PDB file of C-alpha atoms in Angstrom:
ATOM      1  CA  UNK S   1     121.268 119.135  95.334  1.00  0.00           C
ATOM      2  CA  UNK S   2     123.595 118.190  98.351  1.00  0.00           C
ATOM      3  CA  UNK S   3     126.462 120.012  96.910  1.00  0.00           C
ATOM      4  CA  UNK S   4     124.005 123.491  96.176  1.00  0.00           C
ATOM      5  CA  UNK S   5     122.669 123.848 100.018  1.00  0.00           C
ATOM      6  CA  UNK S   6     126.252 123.496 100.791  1.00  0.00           C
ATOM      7  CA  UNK S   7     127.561 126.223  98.421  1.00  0.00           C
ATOM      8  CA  UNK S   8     124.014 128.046  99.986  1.00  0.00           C
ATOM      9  CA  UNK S   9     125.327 127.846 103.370  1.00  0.00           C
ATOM     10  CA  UNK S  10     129.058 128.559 102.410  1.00  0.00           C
ATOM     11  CA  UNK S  11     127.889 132.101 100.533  1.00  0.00           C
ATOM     12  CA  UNK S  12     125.204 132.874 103.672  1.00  0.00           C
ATOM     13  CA  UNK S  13     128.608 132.798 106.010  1.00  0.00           C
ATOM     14  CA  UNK S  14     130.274 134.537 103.607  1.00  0.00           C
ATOM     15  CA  UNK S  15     127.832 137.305 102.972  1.00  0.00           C
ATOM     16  CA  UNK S  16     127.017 137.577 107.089  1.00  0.00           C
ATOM     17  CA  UNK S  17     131.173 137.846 107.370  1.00  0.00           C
ATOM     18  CA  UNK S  18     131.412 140.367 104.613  1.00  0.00           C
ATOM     19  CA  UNK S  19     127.793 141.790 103.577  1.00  0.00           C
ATOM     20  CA  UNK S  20     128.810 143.638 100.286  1.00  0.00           C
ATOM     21  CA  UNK S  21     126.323 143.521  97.069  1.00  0.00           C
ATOM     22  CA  UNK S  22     128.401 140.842  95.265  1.00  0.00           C
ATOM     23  CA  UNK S  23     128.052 138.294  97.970  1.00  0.00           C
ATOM     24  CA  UNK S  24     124.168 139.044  98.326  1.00  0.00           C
ATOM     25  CA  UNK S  25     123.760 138.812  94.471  1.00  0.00           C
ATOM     26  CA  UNK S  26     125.985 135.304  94.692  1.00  0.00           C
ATOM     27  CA  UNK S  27     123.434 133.811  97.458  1.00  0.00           C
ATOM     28  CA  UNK S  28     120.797 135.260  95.690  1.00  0.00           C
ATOM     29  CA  UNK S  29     121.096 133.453  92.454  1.00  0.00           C
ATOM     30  CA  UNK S  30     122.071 130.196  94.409  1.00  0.00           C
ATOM     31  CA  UNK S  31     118.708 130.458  96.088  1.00  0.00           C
ATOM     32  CA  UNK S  32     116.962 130.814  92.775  1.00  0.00           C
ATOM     33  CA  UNK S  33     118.787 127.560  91.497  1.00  0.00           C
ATOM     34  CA  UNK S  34     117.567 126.141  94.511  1.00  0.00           C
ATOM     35  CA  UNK S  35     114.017 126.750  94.656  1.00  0.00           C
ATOM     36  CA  UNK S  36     114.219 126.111  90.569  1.00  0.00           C
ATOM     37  CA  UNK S  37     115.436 122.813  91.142  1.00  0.00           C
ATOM     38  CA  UNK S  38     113.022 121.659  94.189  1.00  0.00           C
ATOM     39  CA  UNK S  39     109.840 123.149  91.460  1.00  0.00           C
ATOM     40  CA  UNK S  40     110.957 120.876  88.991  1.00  0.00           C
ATOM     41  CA  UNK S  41     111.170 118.427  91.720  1.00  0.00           C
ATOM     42  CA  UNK S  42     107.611 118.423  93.298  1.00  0.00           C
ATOM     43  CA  UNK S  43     106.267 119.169  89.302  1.00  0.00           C
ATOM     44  CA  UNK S  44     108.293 115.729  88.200  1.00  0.00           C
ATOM     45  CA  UNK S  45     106.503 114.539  91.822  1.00  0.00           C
ATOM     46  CA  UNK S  46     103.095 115.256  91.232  1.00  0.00           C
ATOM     47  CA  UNK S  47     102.387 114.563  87.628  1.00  0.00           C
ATOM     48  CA  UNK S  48     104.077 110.981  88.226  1.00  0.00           C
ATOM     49  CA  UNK S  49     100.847 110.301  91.185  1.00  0.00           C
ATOM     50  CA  UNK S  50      98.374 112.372  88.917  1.00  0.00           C
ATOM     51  CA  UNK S  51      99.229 109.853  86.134  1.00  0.00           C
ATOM     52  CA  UNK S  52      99.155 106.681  88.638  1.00  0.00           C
ATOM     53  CA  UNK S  53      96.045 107.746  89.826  1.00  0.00           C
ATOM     54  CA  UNK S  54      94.556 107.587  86.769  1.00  0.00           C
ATOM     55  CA  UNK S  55      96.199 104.667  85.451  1.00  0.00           C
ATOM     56  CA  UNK S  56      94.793 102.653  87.942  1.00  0.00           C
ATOM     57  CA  UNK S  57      91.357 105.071  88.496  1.00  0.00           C
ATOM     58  CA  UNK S  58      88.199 103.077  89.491  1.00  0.00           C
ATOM     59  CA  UNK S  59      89.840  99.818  89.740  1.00  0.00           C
ATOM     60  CA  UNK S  60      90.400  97.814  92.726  1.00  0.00           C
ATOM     61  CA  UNK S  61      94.120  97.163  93.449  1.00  0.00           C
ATOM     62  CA  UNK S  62      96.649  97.751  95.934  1.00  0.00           C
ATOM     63  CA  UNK S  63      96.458 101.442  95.174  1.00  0.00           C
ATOM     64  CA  UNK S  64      92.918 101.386  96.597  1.00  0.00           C
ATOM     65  CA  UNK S  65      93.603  98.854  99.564  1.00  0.00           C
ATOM     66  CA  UNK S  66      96.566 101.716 100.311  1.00  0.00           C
ATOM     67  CA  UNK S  67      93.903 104.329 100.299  1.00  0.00           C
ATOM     68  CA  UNK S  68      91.165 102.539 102.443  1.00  0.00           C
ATOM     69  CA  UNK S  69      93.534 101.079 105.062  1.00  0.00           C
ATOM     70  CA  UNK S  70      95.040 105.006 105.826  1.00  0.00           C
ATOM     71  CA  UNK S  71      91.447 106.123 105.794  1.00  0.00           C
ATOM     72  CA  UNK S  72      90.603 103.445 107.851  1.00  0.00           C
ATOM     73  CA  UNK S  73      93.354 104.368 110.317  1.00  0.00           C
ATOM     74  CA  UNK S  74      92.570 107.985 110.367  1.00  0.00           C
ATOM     75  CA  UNK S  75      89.128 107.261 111.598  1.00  0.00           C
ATOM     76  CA  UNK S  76      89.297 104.160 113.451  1.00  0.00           C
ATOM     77  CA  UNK S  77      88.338 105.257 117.032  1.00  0.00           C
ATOM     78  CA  UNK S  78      90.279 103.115 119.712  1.00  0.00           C
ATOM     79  CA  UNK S  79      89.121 104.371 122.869  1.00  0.00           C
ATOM     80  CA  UNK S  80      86.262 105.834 124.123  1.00  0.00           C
ATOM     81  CA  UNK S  81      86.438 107.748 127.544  1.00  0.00           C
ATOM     82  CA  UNK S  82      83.766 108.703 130.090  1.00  0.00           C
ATOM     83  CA  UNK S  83      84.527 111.946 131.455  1.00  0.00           C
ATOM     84  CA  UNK S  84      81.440 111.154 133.728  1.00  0.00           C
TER      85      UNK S  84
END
């Protein structure tokens, strides 16, 4: 993927040093590749937690302790201040 945003970046200076319709079409399809590619990625991404999820569903585990302790965090108040 490394090697395709480098080609990406390679045809965008190409195409802003010479703007014809071949260049565009060139950047154009590597862009498609790219946002193909990063799909498949968050797709691949989100059925593997969808399927850990409900591997583990209702049970207690570390998945659960994970869960609670960022909850915990998000709502844990550590200072109160007195505007008064």
């Amino acid at each position: 993927m490394d090697s395709l945003i480098a080609d990406i970046h390679l045809a965008e200076a190409t195409h802003k040093q010479d703007p014809t319709n071949d260049n565009f079409q060139k950047l154009t399809a590597l862009r498609i590749e790219l946002r193909s590619l990063l799909t498949a990625k968050a797709y691949r991404s989100t059925q593997l937690t969808r399927s850990t999820f409900y591997a583990h569903g209702n049970k207690s585990g570390k998945l659960l302790a994970r869960a609670l302790k960022a909850k915990r965090q998000r709502s844990f108040i550590d200072k109160i201040s007195d505007d008064t």
